[in-house]
CSV table of C-alpha atoms in Angstrom, one decimal:
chain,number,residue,atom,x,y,z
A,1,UNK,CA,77.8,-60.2,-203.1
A,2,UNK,CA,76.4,-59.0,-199.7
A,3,UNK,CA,73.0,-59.6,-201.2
A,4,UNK,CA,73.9,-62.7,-202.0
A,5,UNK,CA,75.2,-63.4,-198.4
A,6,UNK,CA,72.2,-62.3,-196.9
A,7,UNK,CA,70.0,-64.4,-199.1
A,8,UNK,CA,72.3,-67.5,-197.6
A,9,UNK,CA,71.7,-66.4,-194.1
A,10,UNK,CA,68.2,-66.4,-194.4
A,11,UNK,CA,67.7,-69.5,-195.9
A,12,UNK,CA,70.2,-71.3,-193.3
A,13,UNK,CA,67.6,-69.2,-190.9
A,14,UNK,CA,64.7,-71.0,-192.5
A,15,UNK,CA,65.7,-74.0,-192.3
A,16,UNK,CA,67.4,-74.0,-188.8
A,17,UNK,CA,64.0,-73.0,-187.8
A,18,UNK,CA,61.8,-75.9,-189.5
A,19,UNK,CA,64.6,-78.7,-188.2
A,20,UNK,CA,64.1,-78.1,-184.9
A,21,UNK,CA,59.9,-78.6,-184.9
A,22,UNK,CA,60.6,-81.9,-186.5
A,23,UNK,CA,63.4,-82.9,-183.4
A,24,UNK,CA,60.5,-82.1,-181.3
A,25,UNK,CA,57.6,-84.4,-183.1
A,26,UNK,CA,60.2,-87.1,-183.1
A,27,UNK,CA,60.8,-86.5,-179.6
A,28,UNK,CA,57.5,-86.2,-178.6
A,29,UNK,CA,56.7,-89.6,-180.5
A,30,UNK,CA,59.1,-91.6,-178.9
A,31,UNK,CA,58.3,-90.2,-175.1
A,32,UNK,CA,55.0,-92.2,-175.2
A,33,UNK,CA,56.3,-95.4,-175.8
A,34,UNK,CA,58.7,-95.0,-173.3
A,35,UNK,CA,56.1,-93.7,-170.7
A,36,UNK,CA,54.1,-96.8,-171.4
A,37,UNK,CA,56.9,-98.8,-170.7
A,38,UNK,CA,57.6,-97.1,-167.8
A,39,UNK,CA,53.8,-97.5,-166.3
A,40,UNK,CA,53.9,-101.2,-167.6
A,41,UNK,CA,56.9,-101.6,-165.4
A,42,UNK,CA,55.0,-100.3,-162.3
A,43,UNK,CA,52.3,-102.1,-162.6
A,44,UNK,CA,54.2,-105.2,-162.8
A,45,UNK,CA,55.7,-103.8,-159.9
A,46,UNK,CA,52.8,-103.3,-157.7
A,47,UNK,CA,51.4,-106.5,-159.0
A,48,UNK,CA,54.8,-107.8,-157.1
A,49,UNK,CA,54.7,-106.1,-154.3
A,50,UNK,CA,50.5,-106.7,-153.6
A,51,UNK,CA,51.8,-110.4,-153.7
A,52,UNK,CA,54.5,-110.3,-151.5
A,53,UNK,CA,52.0,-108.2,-149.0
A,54,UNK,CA,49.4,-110.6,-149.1
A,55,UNK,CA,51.6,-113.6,-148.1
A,56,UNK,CA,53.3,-111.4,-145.7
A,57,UNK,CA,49.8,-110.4,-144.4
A,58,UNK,CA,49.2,-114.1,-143.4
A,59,UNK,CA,51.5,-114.4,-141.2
A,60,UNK,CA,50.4,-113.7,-137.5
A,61,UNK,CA,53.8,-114.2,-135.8
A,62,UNK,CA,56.5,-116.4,-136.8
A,63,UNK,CA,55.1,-120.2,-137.9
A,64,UNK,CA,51.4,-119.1,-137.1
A,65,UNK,CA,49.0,-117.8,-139.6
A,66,UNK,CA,46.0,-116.0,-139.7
A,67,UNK,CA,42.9,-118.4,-139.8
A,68,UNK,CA,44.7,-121.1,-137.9
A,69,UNK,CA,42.2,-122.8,-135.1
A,70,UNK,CA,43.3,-123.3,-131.9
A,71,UNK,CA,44.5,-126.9,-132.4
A,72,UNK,CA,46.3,-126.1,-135.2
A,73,UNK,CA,48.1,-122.9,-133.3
A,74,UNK,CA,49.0,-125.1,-130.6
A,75,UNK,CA,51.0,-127.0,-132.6
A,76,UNK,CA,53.1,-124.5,-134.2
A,77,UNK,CA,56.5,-123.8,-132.6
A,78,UNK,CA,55.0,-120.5,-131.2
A,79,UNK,CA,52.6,-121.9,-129.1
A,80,UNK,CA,53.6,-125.6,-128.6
A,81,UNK,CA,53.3,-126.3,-125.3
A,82,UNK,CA,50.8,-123.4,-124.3
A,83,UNK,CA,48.1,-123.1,-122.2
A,84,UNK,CA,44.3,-122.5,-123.4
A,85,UNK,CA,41.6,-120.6,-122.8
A,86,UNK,CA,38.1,-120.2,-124.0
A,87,UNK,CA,39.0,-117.6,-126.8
A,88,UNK,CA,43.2,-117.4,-126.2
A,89,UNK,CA,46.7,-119.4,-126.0
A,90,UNK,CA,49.6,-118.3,-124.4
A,91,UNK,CA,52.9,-118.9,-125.2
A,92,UNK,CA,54.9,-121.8,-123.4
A,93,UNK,CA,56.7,-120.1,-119.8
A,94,UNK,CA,60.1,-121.5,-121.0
A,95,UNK,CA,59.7,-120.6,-124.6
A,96,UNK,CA,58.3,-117.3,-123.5
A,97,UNK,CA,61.7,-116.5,-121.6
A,98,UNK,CA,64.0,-117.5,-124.5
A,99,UNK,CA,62.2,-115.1,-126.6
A,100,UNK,CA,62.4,-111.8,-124.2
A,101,UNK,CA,66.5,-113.0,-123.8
A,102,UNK,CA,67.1,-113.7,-127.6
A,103,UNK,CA,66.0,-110.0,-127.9
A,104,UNK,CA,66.9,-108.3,-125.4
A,105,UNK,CA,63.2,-107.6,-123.9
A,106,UNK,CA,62.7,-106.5,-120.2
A,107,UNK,CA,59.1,-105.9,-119.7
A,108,UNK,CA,57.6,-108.4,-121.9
A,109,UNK,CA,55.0,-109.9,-119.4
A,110,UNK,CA,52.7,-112.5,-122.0
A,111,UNK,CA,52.0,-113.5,-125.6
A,112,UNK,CA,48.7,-114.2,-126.6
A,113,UNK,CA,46.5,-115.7,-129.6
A,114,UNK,CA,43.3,-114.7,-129.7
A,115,UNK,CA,40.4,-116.3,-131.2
A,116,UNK,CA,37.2,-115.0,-133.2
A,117,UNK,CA,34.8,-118.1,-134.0
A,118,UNK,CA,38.0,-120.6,-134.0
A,119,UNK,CA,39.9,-118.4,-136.5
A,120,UNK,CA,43.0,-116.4,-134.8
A,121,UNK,CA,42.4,-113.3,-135.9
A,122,UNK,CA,45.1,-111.1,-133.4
A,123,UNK,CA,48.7,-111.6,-131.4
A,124,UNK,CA,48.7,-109.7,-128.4
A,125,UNK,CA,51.7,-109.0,-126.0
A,126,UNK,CA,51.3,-107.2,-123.2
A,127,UNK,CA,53.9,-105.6,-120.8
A,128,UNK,CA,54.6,-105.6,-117.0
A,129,UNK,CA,53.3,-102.7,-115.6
A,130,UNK,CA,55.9,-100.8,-114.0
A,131,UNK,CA,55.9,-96.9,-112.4
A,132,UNK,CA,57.2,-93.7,-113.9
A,133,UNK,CA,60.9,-94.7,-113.4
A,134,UNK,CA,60.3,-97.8,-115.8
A,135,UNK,CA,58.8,-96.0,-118.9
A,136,UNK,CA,62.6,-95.2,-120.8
A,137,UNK,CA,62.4,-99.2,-120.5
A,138,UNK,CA,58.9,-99.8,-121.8
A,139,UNK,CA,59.8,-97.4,-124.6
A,140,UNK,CA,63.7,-99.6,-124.9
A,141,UNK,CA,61.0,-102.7,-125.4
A,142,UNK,CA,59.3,-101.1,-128.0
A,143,UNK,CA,61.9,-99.9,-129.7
A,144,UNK,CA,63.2,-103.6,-130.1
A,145,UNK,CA,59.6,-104.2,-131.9
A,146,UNK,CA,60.3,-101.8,-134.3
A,147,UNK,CA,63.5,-102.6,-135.2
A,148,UNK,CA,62.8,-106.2,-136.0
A,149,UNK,CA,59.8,-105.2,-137.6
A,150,UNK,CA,61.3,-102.1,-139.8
A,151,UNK,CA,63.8,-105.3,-141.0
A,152,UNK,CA,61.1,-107.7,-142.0
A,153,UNK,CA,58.4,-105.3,-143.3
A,154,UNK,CA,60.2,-101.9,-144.1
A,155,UNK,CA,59.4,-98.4,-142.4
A,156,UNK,CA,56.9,-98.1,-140.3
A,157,UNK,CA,53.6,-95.9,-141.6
A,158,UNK,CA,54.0,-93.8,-138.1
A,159,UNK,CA,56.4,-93.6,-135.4
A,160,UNK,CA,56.1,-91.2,-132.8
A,161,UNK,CA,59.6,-89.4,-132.7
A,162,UNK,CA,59.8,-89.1,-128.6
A,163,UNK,CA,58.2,-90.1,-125.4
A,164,UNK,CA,57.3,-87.7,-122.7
A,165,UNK,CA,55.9,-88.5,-119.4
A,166,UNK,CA,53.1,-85.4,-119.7
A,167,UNK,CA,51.4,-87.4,-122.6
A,168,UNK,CA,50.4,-90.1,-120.4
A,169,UNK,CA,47.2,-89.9,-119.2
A,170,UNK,CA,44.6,-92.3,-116.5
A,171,UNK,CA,43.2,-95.0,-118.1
A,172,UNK,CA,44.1,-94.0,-121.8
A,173,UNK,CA,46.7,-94.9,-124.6
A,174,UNK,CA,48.6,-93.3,-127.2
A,175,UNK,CA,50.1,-94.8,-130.6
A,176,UNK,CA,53.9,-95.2,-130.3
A,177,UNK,CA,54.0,-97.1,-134.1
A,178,UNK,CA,52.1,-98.7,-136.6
A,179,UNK,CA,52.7,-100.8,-139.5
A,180,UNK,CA,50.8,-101.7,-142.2
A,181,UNK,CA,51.6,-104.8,-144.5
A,182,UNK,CA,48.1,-105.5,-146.6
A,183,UNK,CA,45.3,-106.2,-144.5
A,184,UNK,CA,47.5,-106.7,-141.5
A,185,UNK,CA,48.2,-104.2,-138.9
A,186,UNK,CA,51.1,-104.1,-136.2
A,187,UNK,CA,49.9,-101.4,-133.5
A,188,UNK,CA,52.2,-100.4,-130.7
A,189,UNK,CA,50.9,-98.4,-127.9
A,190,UNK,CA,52.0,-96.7,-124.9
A,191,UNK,CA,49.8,-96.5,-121.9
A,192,UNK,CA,48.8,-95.7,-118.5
A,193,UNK,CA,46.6,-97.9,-116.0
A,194,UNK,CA,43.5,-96.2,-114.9
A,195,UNK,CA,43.2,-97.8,-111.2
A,196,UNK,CA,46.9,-97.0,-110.3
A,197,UNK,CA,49.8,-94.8,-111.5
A,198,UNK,CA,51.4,-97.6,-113.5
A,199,UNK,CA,52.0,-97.5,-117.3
A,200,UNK,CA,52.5,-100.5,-120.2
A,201,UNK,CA,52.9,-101.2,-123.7
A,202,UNK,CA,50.8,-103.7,-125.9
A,203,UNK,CA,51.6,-104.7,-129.5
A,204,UNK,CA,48.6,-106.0,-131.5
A,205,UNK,CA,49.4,-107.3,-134.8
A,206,UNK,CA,45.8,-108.0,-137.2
A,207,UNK,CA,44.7,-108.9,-139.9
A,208,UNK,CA,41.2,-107.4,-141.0
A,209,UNK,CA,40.1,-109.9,-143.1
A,210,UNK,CA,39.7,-112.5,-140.3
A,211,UNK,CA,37.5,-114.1,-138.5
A,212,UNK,CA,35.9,-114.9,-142.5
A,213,UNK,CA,33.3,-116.8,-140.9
A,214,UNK,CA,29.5,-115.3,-139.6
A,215,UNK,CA,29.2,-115.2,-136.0
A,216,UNK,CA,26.2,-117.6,-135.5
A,217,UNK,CA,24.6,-117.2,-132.1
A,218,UNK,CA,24.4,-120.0,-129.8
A,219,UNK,CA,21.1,-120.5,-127.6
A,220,UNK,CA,22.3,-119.3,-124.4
A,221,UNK,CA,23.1,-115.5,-126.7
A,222,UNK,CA,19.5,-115.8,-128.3
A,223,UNK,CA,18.1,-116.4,-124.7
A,224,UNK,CA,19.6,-113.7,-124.0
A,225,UNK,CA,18.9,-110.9,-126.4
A,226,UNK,CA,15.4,-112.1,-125.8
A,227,UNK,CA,15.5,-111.3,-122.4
A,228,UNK,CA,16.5,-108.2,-123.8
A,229,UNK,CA,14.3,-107.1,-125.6
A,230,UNK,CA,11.6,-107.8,-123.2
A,231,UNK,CA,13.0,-105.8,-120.2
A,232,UNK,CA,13.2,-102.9,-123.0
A,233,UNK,CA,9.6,-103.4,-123.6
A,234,UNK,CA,8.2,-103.1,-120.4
A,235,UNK,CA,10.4,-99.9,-119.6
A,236,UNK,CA,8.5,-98.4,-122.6
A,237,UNK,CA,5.3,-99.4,-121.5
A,238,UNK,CA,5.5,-98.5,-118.6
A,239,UNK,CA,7.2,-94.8,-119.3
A,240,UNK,CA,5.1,-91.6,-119.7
């Protein structure tokens, strides 16, 4: 009888043993499919995502777009009414003013579109430039940038934790925050004015991919590097 007994616990052994091997192959088998599944799903994911950056990459500020000429800037809500310049627009004075009230901005001081071969290629705004008792309010300003930013376009890539006075230095700047959104970058710096002790912020918001057209030189530049290169060529011969 206990022979018998132990005969049955061995086989029940055996076959415990083998059943489980065969849980695993199945296992194994199905994990693939659902890893492929799973990567399928990302990709169409990303595919999303690229395309929503891409569109959001266009945008300069508001109604403007990357690429826009100057004319067709100018007649965007941002900049209708602005003046011009060779290379830039500024924003309207009056609309300008609702824009630092509707957020809350106190050292906003202009905000510019700048121009590469008649494509706008950057948004520029630049602060006041105030002394050391005004930087908590330059950082306040910048703050505000982030905020509505972080909303629109998600975390920032980098953003400086704190702000101290001994990291300014003459005539230099320092990264505050960045985003990154495609080929477009917002940059926000912190910095100090080189001819006075005075400090400011600028935002910059880019897009790499712009100006797409070749810079072709006018007559006046070819002139130029003409001039150039023959001023270089008599200090050579004329050297030694």
């Amino acid at each position: 009888m206990k022979k018998v007994s132990l005969l049955l616990l061995i086989i029940l052994l055996t076959i415990g043993c083998n059943q489980k091997p065969k849980e695993q192959v199945v296992s194994q088998e199905s994990n693939p499919q659902l890893t492929a599944a799973e990567i399928r799903n990302k990709e169409i994911q990303d595919s999303l995502k690229k395309v929503r950056n891409d569109s959001l990459a266009l945008i300069a500020w508001g109604d403007v777009k990357f690429g826009m000429n100057m004319k067709e800037a100018l007649a965007t809500e941002i900049f209708k009414g602005g003046n011009k310049y060779d290379e830039s627009i500024t924003m309207e004075f009056e609309r300008e003013r609702n824009f630092k009230r509707a957020f809350g901005l106190n050292n906003l001081a202009a905000f510019w579109g700048k121009f590469k071969e008649n494509e706008l290629h950057r948004i520029y705004i630049d602060s006041y430039n105030p002394t050391a008792n005004g930087i908590n309010d330059l950082v306040s300003d910048c703050d505000i940038f982030i905020k509505n930013f972080t909303e629109k376009y998600g975390e920032p890539s980098y953003k400086k934790s704190k702000v101290n006075i001994s990291e300014f230095n003459s005539g230099e700047e320092f990264e505050y925050a960045k985003f990154q959104i495609g080929d477009k970058t917002i940059t926000i710096v912190l910095g100090e004015l080189s001819s006075e002790v005075k400090f400011y912020y600028h935002v910059y918001v880019d897009n790499s991919k712009f100006p797409q057209k070749k810079h072709v030189m006018t007559e006046k530049e070819k002139r130029e590097v003409r001039k150039q290169m023959e001023d270089t060529e008599k200090i050579r011969n004329n050297s030694f």
